[in-house]
Amino acid sequence: METFLLFISAIFVNNIVLAQYLGNCPYLGCSKEKGVAFGMGAAVIFVTIMATLFTYLIQAHVLIPFHLAYLQTIVFILVIAALVQFVEMFLKKMVPPLYKSLGIFLPLITTNCAVLGVAILVQRKEYDLVTSVLYAVAAAAGFLLALILMAGIRERFEITRIPRSMRGVPIGLVMAGLMSLAFMAFKGMIA
Amino acid sequence: MITASVVTLFSLGFVSAGVLAIASKVLYVEEDPRIEVVTEALPGANCGGCGFAGCEAYAAAVINDPDMPPNKCCAGGPDVAARVAELTGKAAGDSDPQVAFRRCVKVEGKVAKKFEYFGIMSCAAAKMVQDGPDACKYSCLGFGDCVRSCPFDAMWIEGDLVHISPEKCTSCGTCVRTCPNSILELIPRRARVQVFCSSQDKGKAVKDVCEAGCISCGACIKKCPAQCISTVDERIVIDHKACLAYGPSCEEVCVEKCPRNILRCLNPDMISAAPETEPATYPEESHVADLQA
């Protein structure tokens, strides 16, 4: 039951994009087509899980024993960037089909704040390792959901009459705001 | 404190760099240098006519897959096919050049307007409003989505219908994928008979809206000695390969038997003729009559 609540909380109530405003760059950049949105979302799920796992271990076995918790942010950035590079090389060699579908998105995620955000949030909430990874899955799934919803709406924009001054990024930002507002309706359901 | 931070970050960075350096050696993927050469030989239009995402994807496929023919690039034509064949050491094979063709003559058929459309000037948008403003819902809508999609500038709108310049058309198929009514199709340039209607409706429904529409009488299907005419999705489809293989001994009996003049015989030279003589896809009645005689 707790796992279920964790998922509902991370996907809807505290959606990483729409309620915590992390990862807005790929949210607006990769949401022009549903296919691209799905690829990006899948890549984020994959990287978030890996990054959370690694940063958790680094935090528990390096930073805390040596009393260096104040280096958290910079160390996490370093670890995530190196990890994404490694994963990209690994996939290219070992799992070419997965590399083909995720490959072009991986370099974009290197410095994605949603990934770093999840890694830091699980530390702040003091989850254990299993809960952290589950939270990472759920938060990244929430990212995927937001991205696909946005892509669906933006595909409709293509055939909608929009005032010239609002076309493109402006209407995208307005839409992002409205979607965020809609997700605010979940607030208070679960902490 | 400063020492500890610097040492930690330095060592973490050093370890990461070391791991990545080793990984880049261990996990190095060898890429065939020929891929780059072939990519440069291709036109670089990334039109997708070959069925791949772009020129580079096709180049990789043609190098890596021994069964992939070197003549898939329709935009480049025989010259590029020969060059790719030479680079990959494959037999060039003969590619049958194709051309985009419009299956609609709504002007000739005097298709009326159901309503006046004032929306966005795009076929896809017009199609969403009651299947478009034309009385026939399978007609060429004439808003030119295909014209805008054409990477080779080979199409234009004239008299509410799209026209194709056979000279410029490279049969990449972009327009075929764009058309919301599936009016456009790729046919061999030397196709003997073309179908000029894409309606999926039956007799009366077609007669009511168009004077030149296919009423699905099936006369052509029954009469074709090579049995290369059939219906797919309620539309007449000619198997051009079988038709060309059978040759002219049938004397185009299908054209003769069609009561609605849907099947027409175009002089193969006309399809590849210069665009000034334009009616490549839109023959005059007299021309058709001559061929039938």
Coordinates of C-alpha atoms in Angstrom, one line a residue:
Chain A
M1 CA 0.0 0.0 0.0
E2 CA 2.8 2.4 0.8
T3 CA 4.5 1.6 -2.5
F4 CA 1.2 2.4 -4.2
L5 CA 0.9 5.7 -2.4
L6 CA 4.5 6.5 -3.3
F7 CA 3.7 6.0 -6.9
I8 CA 0.5 8.0 -6.9
S9 CA 2.3 10.7 -5.0
A10 CA 5.3 10.9 -7.4
I11 CA 3.3 10.6 -10.6
F12 CA 0.3 12.8 -9.9
V13 CA 0.4 14.8 -6.7
N14 CA 4.1 15.7 -6.8
N15 CA 4.7 15.3 -10.5
I16 CA 8.4 16.2 -11.1
V17 CA 7.6 18.5 -13.9
L18 CA 4.2 19.9 -13.2
A19 CA 4.3 20.3 -9.4
Q20 CA 8.1 20.6 -8.7
Y21 CA 9.1 22.4 -11.9
L22 CA 12.1 20.3 -12.6
G23 CA 13.2 19.2 -16.1
N24 CA 11.3 21.9 -17.9
C25 CA 13.8 22.1 -20.7
P26 CA 13.2 18.7 -22.2
Y27 CA 9.5 19.1 -21.2
L28 CA 9.2 22.0 -23.7
G29 CA 12.0 20.9 -26.1
C30 CA 11.1 17.2 -26.7
S31 CA 7.3 17.4 -26.7
K32 CA 6.6 18.3 -30.3
E33 CA 5.8 14.7 -31.4
K34 CA 4.5 11.8 -29.4
G35 CA 7.2 9.4 -30.7
V36 CA 10.0 11.7 -29.6
A37 CA 8.3 12.4 -26.3
F38 CA 8.1 8.6 -25.6
G39 CA 11.7 8.1 -26.5
M40 CA 12.9 10.9 -24.2
G41 CA 10.6 9.7 -21.4
A42 CA 11.9 6.2 -21.6
A43 CA 15.5 7.4 -21.6
V44 CA 14.8 9.5 -18.5
I45 CA 13.3 6.6 -16.7
F46 CA 16.4 4.5 -17.5
V47 CA 18.9 7.1 -16.5
T48 CA 17.0 8.2 -13.4
I49 CA 17.0 4.7 -12.0
M50 CA 20.7 4.3 -12.7
A51 CA 21.6 7.7 -11.4
T52 CA 19.6 7.3 -8.2
L53 CA 21.1 4.0 -7.5
F54 CA 24.7 5.2 -8.0
T55 CA 24.3 8.5 -6.2
Y56 CA 22.7 6.7 -3.2
L57 CA 25.6 4.4 -2.9
I58 CA 28.1 7.3 -3.2
Q59 CA 26.2 9.3 -0.6
A60 CA 26.0 6.3 1.8
H61 CA 29.6 5.0 1.3
V62 CA 31.7 8.1 0.5
L63 CA 30.1 11.4 1.4
I64 CA 28.6 10.5 4.8
P65 CA 31.5 8.4 6.2
F66 CA 33.9 11.2 5.3
H67 CA 31.6 14.0 6.5
L68 CA 31.4 15.6 3.1
A69 CA 27.6 15.8 2.6
Y70 CA 28.0 19.5 1.7
L71 CA 29.7 18.4 -1.6
Q72 CA 26.5 16.5 -2.5
T73 CA 25.4 18.7 -5.5
I74 CA 28.7 18.9 -7.3
V75 CA 29.5 15.2 -6.7
F76 CA 26.1 14.1 -7.9
I77 CA 26.5 16.2 -11.1
L78 CA 29.9 14.7 -11.7
V79 CA 28.7 11.1 -11.1
I80 CA 25.6 11.5 -13.2
A81 CA 27.5 13.0 -16.1
A82 CA 30.1 10.3 -16.0
L83 CA 27.4 7.6 -15.6
V84 CA 25.4 8.8 -18.6
Q85 CA 28.5 8.8 -20.8
F86 CA 29.3 5.3 -19.6
V87 CA 25.8 4.0 -20.2
E88 CA 25.8 5.4 -23.7
M89 CA 29.0 3.6 -24.6
F90 CA 27.8 0.4 -22.9
L91 CA 24.5 0.4 -24.7
K92 CA 26.2 1.1 -28.1
K93 CA 28.3 -1.9 -27.7
M94 CA 26.1 -4.4 -25.8
V95 CA 22.5 -3.5 -26.6
P96 CA 22.4 -1.8 -30.0
P97 CA 18.6 -1.9 -30.4
L98 CA 18.1 0.0 -27.1
Y99 CA 20.9 2.4 -28.1
K100 CA 19.1 3.1 -31.3
S101 CA 15.8 4.0 -29.6
L102 CA 17.4 5.9 -26.6
G103 CA 20.8 6.9 -28.0
I104 CA 20.0 10.4 -29.3
F105 CA 18.4 11.4 -26.1
L106 CA 21.1 10.2 -23.7
P107 CA 23.5 13.1 -24.2
L108 CA 20.6 15.5 -23.6
I109 CA 19.9 14.0 -20.2
T110 CA 23.5 14.3 -18.9
T111 CA 22.7 17.5 -17.1
N112 CA 18.9 17.1 -16.8
C113 CA 17.8 18.7 -13.6
A114 CA 15.0 16.2 -13.2
V115 CA 17.5 13.4 -12.8
L116 CA 19.7 15.4 -10.4
G117 CA 16.5 16.5 -8.6
V118 CA 15.3 13.0 -8.0
A119 CA 18.8 12.0 -6.7
I120 CA 18.8 14.8 -4.2
L121 CA 15.1 14.5 -3.2
V122 CA 15.6 10.9 -2.1
Q123 CA 18.4 12.0 0.1
R124 CA 16.4 14.8 1.5
K125 CA 13.5 12.5 2.2
E126 CA 15.9 9.9 3.7
Y127 CA 14.5 6.9 1.8
D128 CA 16.2 3.6 2.0
L129 CA 17.8 2.1 -1.2
V130 CA 14.7 0.1 -2.4
T131 CA 12.3 3.0 -1.8
S132 CA 14.7 5.4 -3.5
V133 CA 14.8 3.3 -6.6
L134 CA 11.0 2.9 -6.6
Y135 CA 10.7 6.7 -6.1
A136 CA 13.0 7.2 -9.1
V137 CA 10.8 4.9 -11.3
A138 CA 7.7 6.7 -10.2
A139 CA 9.1 10.2 -10.6
A140 CA 10.5 9.4 -14.1
A141 CA 7.1 7.8 -15.0
G142 CA 5.5 11.1 -14.0
F143 CA 8.0 12.9 -16.3
L144 CA 7.0 10.6 -19.1
L145 CA 3.3 11.2 -18.5
A146 CA 3.7 15.0 -18.5
L147 CA 5.8 14.8 -21.7
I148 CA 3.3 12.6 -23.6
L149 CA 0.3 14.8 -22.5
M150 CA 2.2 17.9 -23.7
A151 CA 3.1 16.2 -27.0
G152 CA -0.5 15.2 -27.5
I153 CA -1.7 18.8 -27.0
R154 CA 1.1 20.2 -29.2
E155 CA 0.2 17.9 -32.0
R156 CA -3.2 19.4 -32.0
F157 CA -1.7 22.9 -32.1
E158 CA -0.4 22.1 -35.6
I159 CA -3.9 22.2 -37.0
T160 CA -5.3 24.9 -34.6
R161 CA -5.7 28.5 -35.5
I162 CA -3.4 30.3 -33.1
P163 CA -2.7 34.1 -33.2
R164 CA 0.6 34.7 -34.9
S165 CA 2.3 36.2 -31.9
M166 CA 1.4 33.2 -29.8
R167 CA 2.6 30.4 -32.1
G168 CA 5.4 28.1 -31.0
V169 CA 7.1 28.7 -27.6
P170 CA 4.5 31.3 -26.2
I171 CA 1.5 29.0 -26.5
G172 CA 3.7 26.1 -25.3
L173 CA 4.5 28.0 -22.1
V174 CA 0.9 29.0 -21.6
M175 CA -0.1 25.3 -22.0
A176 CA 2.6 24.2 -19.6
G177 CA 1.2 26.7 -17.0
L178 CA -2.3 25.5 -17.6
M179 CA -1.3 21.8 -17.3
S180 CA 0.6 22.6 -14.1
L181 CA -2.6 24.4 -12.8
A182 CA -4.6 21.3 -13.6
F183 CA -2.2 19.1 -11.7
M184 CA -2.5 21.4 -8.7
A185 CA -6.0 19.8 -8.3
F186 CA -4.2 16.7 -6.9
K187 CA -2.6 18.8 -4.1
G188 CA -3.4 17.6 -0.7
M189 CA -4.6 14.2 -1.7
I190 CA -1.4 12.6 -0.4
A191 CA 1.6 14.4 1.1
Chain B
M1 CA 38.1 21.1 5.0
I2 CA 39.3 22.6 1.7
T3 CA 41.8 19.9 1.3
A4 CA 39.3 17.2 1.9
S5 CA 36.8 18.7 -0.6
V6 CA 39.5 19.2 -3.3
V7 CA 41.0 15.7 -2.7
T8 CA 37.6 14.0 -2.8
L9 CA 36.4 15.8 -6.0
F10 CA 39.8 15.3 -7.6
S11 CA 39.8 11.6 -6.9
L12 CA 36.2 11.2 -7.9
G13 CA 36.8 13.0 -11.2
F14 CA 40.0 11.0 -11.7
V15 CA 38.2 7.7 -11.1
S16 CA 35.3 8.6 -13.4
A17 CA 37.8 9.7 -16.1
G18 CA 39.7 6.5 -15.7
V19 CA 36.6 4.4 -16.0
L20 CA 35.4 6.3 -19.0
A21 CA 38.8 6.0 -20.7
I22 CA 38.9 2.3 -20.1
A23 CA 35.3 2.0 -21.2
S24 CA 35.9 3.9 -24.4
K25 CA 38.7 1.3 -25.3
V26 CA 36.8 -1.8 -24.2
L27 CA 33.4 -0.8 -25.5
Y28 CA 34.7 0.8 -28.7
V29 CA 32.4 0.1 -31.6
E30 CA 34.1 -0.1 -35.0
E31 CA 32.2 1.8 -37.6
D32 CA 32.8 1.0 -41.2
P33 CA 34.5 3.9 -42.8
R34 CA 32.6 3.1 -46.0
I35 CA 29.4 4.3 -44.4
E36 CA 30.7 7.8 -44.5
V37 CA 31.8 7.5 -48.1
V38 CA 28.4 6.1 -49.2
T39 CA 26.6 8.8 -47.2
E40 CA 28.5 11.4 -49.2
A41 CA 27.6 9.7 -52.5
L42 CA 23.9 9.9 -51.6
P43 CA 21.9 13.2 -52.3
G44 CA 21.6 14.1 -48.7
A45 CA 18.0 15.2 -49.0
N46 CA 17.0 12.9 -46.2
C47 CA 13.6 12.5 -47.9
G48 CA 13.0 9.0 -46.5
G49 CA 12.1 7.6 -49.9
C50 CA 14.3 4.6 -49.4
G51 CA 12.3 3.7 -46.3
F52 CA 15.1 4.7 -43.8
A53 CA 15.2 7.7 -41.5
G54 CA 17.8 9.5 -43.6
C55 CA 20.6 9.1 -46.0
E56 CA 23.1 8.0 -43.3
A57 CA 20.7 5.3 -42.0
Y58 CA 20.4 3.9 -45.5
A59 CA 24.1 4.0 -46.1
A60 CA 24.7 2.0 -42.9
A61 CA 22.0 -0.5 -44.0
V62 CA 23.4 -0.9 -47.4
I63 CA 26.9 -1.5 -46.0
N64 CA 25.9 -3.9 -43.2
D65 CA 23.1 -5.8 -44.8
P66 CA 24.3 -7.9 -47.8
D67 CA 20.7 -8.3 -49.0
M68 CA 20.0 -4.5 -49.1
P69 CA 20.0 -3.4 -52.8
P70 CA 22.1 -0.4 -53.7
N71 CA 19.3 1.1 -55.8
K72 CA 16.9 2.1 -53.0
C73 CA 17.7 5.8 -53.4
C74 CA 14.9 7.1 -55.6
A75 CA 16.0 10.7 -55.3
G76 CA 19.4 9.9 -56.7
G77 CA 18.3 7.7 -59.5
P78 CA 20.4 5.4 -61.6
D79 CA 23.6 7.5 -61.2
V80 CA 23.6 7.2 -57.4
A81 CA 22.6 3.6 -57.6
A82 CA 25.6 2.8 -59.8
R83 CA 27.9 4.8 -57.4
V84 CA 26.6 3.0 -54.3
A85 CA 26.9 -0.3 -56.1
E86 CA 30.5 0.4 -57.0
L87 CA 31.3 1.4 -53.4
T88 CA 29.6 -1.6 -51.8
G89 CA 30.6 -4.1 -54.5
K90 CA 27.0 -5.1 -55.2
A91 CA 25.2 -5.6 -58.4
A92 CA 23.4 -2.4 -59.4
G93 CA 20.3 -4.3 -60.6
D94 CA 17.7 -2.4 -62.6
S95 CA 15.5 -0.1 -60.7
D96 CA 12.2 0.6 -62.4
P97 CA 11.8 4.4 -62.1
Q98 CA 8.6 5.5 -60.6
V99 CA 6.6 8.7 -60.5
A100 CA 4.0 10.1 -58.2
F101 CA 0.5 10.0 -59.6
R102 CA -2.8 11.6 -58.6
R103 CA -5.8 9.3 -58.5
C104 CA -8.5 11.9 -58.9
V105 CA -10.1 13.9 -61.7
K106 CA -12.7 15.8 -59.7
V107 CA -12.8 18.8 -62.0
E108 CA -13.7 16.5 -64.9
G109 CA -16.2 14.8 -62.8
K110 CA -17.8 18.1 -61.8
V111 CA -17.6 17.3 -58.1
A112 CA -19.7 19.9 -56.2
K113 CA -18.9 21.6 -52.9
K114 CA -20.8 20.4 -49.8
F115 CA -20.0 23.7 -48.1
E116 CA -17.7 26.7 -48.4
Y117 CA -14.6 26.0 -46.3
F118 CA -13.0 28.9 -44.5
G119 CA -10.7 27.2 -42.1
I120 CA -6.9 26.6 -42.2
M121 CA -5.7 26.1 -45.7
S122 CA -4.5 22.6 -45.2
C123 CA -5.8 19.3 -46.5
A124 CA -5.4 17.6 -43.1
A125 CA -7.4 20.3 -41.4
A126 CA -10.1 20.4 -44.1
K127 CA -10.4 16.7 -43.9
M128 CA -11.3 16.9 -40.2
V129 CA -14.4 19.0 -41.0
Q130 CA -17.1 16.6 -42.4
D131 CA -14.5 14.8 -44.5
G132 CA -13.6 17.9 -46.4
P133 CA -15.6 20.5 -48.4
D134 CA -16.0 18.3 -51.5
A135 CA -19.1 16.2 -52.1
C136 CA -16.8 13.2 -52.7
K137 CA -15.0 12.4 -49.6
Y138 CA -12.2 10.7 -51.5
S139 CA -11.3 13.6 -53.7
C140 CA -8.1 15.7 -54.0
L141 CA -8.8 18.4 -51.5
G142 CA -6.5 20.8 -53.3
F143 CA -5.1 22.7 -50.3
G144 CA -1.6 21.5 -51.2
D145 CA -0.3 19.6 -48.1
C146 CA 1.6 17.5 -50.6
V147 CA 3.0 20.6 -52.4
R148 CA 4.4 21.9 -49.1
S149 CA 5.8 18.5 -48.2
C150 CA 7.5 17.9 -51.6
P151 CA 11.3 18.2 -51.0
F152 CA 12.0 18.5 -54.7
D153 CA 9.5 21.3 -55.6
A154 CA 7.8 19.0 -58.1
M155 CA 4.1 19.7 -57.3
W156 CA 1.8 22.6 -57.7
I157 CA -1.9 23.4 -57.3
E158 CA -3.9 24.4 -60.3
G159 CA -7.7 24.5 -60.6
D160 CA -8.2 22.9 -57.2
L161 CA -6.2 19.9 -58.1
V162 CA -2.5 19.0 -57.5
H163 CA -0.3 18.6 -60.5
I164 CA 3.0 16.7 -60.5
S165 CA 6.0 17.5 -62.7
P166 CA 7.3 14.2 -63.8
E167 CA 10.6 15.8 -64.6
K168 CA 11.2 16.9 -61.1
C169 CA 9.5 14.0 -59.3
T170 CA 12.0 11.6 -57.8
S171 CA 9.3 9.2 -56.5
C172 CA 10.5 9.7 -52.9
G173 CA 7.0 9.1 -51.7
T174 CA 6.8 12.0 -49.2
C175 CA 3.6 13.3 -50.8
V176 CA 2.1 9.8 -50.7
R177 CA 2.6 9.7 -47.0
T178 CA 1.3 13.2 -46.5
C179 CA -2.0 13.0 -48.4
P180 CA -4.8 12.5 -45.9
N181 CA -7.1 11.1 -48.7
S182 CA -4.5 8.7 -50.1
I183 CA -5.0 10.2 -53.6
L184 CA -1.4 10.0 -54.5
E185 CA 0.5 6.8 -55.3
L186 CA 3.7 5.7 -56.9
I187 CA 3.5 4.0 -60.2
P188 CA 6.2 2.9 -62.6
R189 CA 7.0 5.6 -65.2
R190 CA 6.3 3.1 -67.9
A191 CA 3.0 1.9 -66.4
R192 CA 0.6 1.2 -69.2
V193 CA -2.7 1.9 -67.5
Q194 CA -3.5 4.3 -64.7
V195 CA -6.6 4.4 -62.4
F196 CA -8.0 7.9 -62.1
C197 CA -10.3 7.5 -59.1
S198 CA -9.7 6.5 -55.5
S199 CA -13.3 6.3 -54.2
Q200 CA -14.1 3.5 -51.9
D201 CA -17.8 4.0 -52.3
K202 CA -20.2 1.9 -54.4
G203 CA -22.1 2.7 -57.6
K204 CA -24.9 5.1 -56.7
A205 CA -23.0 7.0 -54.0
V206 CA -20.2 7.7 -56.5
K207 CA -22.6 8.6 -59.4
D208 CA -24.4 11.1 -57.2
V209 CA -21.3 13.2 -56.6
C210 CA -18.9 12.6 -59.5
E211 CA -19.3 12.1 -63.2
A212 CA -15.9 10.5 -63.5
G213 CA -15.9 8.3 -60.5
C214 CA -15.4 4.5 -60.2
I215 CA -18.7 2.7 -59.6
S216 CA -17.0 -0.6 -58.7
C217 CA -18.7 -2.4 -61.6
G218 CA -15.7 -4.8 -61.8
A219 CA -15.7 -5.0 -65.6
C220 CA -11.9 -4.3 -65.7
I221 CA -11.2 -7.0 -63.1
K222 CA -13.2 -9.6 -65.1
K223 CA -11.7 -8.7 -68.5
C224 CA -8.1 -8.4 -67.6
P225 CA -6.4 -11.5 -69.2
A226 CA -3.4 -11.2 -66.9
Q227 CA -5.6 -10.9 -63.8
C228 CA -3.5 -8.1 -62.6
I229 CA -6.5 -5.8 -61.5
S230 CA -8.0 -6.3 -58.1
T231 CA -9.7 -4.3 -55.4
V232 CA -7.8 -3.4 -52.3
D233 CA -9.8 -1.5 -49.7
E234 CA -12.7 -1.2 -52.2
R235 CA -10.4 0.6 -54.6
I236 CA -9.2 -0.6 -58.0
V237 CA -5.5 -1.5 -57.9
I238 CA -3.4 -2.5 -60.9
D239 CA -0.5 -4.8 -60.3
H240 CA 1.8 -2.8 -62.6
K241 CA 4.5 -5.4 -62.5
A242 CA 2.2 -8.2 -63.8
C243 CA 0.6 -5.8 -66.2
L244 CA 4.0 -4.8 -67.8
A245 CA 5.1 -8.4 -67.8
Y246 CA 2.0 -9.4 -69.8
G247 CA 2.7 -6.9 -72.4
P248 CA 0.5 -5.1 -75.0
S249 CA -1.1 -8.2 -76.4
C250 CA -4.3 -7.6 -74.3
E251 CA -4.8 -4.3 -76.3
E252 CA -5.7 -2.6 -73.0
V253 CA -9.1 -4.3 -72.8
C254 CA -9.6 -2.9 -69.3
V255 CA -9.5 0.7 -70.7
E256 CA -11.9 -0.2 -73.4
K257 CA -14.4 -2.0 -71.0
C258 CA -14.4 0.7 -68.3
P259 CA -17.8 2.4 -68.7
R260 CA -16.8 5.4 -66.6
N261 CA -13.4 6.1 -68.2
I262 CA -11.6 5.6 -64.9
L263 CA -8.9 3.5 -66.4
R264 CA -6.8 5.4 -68.9
C265 CA -3.9 4.6 -71.0
L266 CA -1.2 7.2 -71.0
N267 CA 1.6 7.1 -73.5
P268 CA 4.6 6.1 -71.4
D269 CA 6.5 9.0 -73.0
M270 CA 4.0 11.4 -71.7
I271 CA 4.6 10.6 -68.1
S272 CA 8.3 11.5 -68.5
A273 CA 7.6 14.3 -70.8
A274 CA 8.6 17.9 -70.1
P275 CA 6.3 19.7 -67.7
E276 CA 5.3 22.4 -70.3
T277 CA 3.1 19.8 -72.0
E278 CA 1.8 19.4 -68.4
P279 CA -1.3 17.0 -68.8
A280 CA 1.0 14.1 -67.9
T281 CA -1.5 13.1 -65.3
Y282 CA -4.4 14.8 -66.9
P283 CA -5.0 13.8 -70.4
E284 CA -7.4 15.4 -72.9
E285 CA -10.4 13.4 -73.9
S286 CA -9.3 13.2 -77.5
H287 CA -6.0 11.6 -76.5
V288 CA -7.8 8.9 -74.6
A289 CA -10.2 8.4 -77.4
D290 CA -7.3 7.9 -79.9
L291 CA -5.9 5.2 -77.7
Q292 CA -9.2 3.4 -77.4
A293 CA -9.8 3.5 -81.1

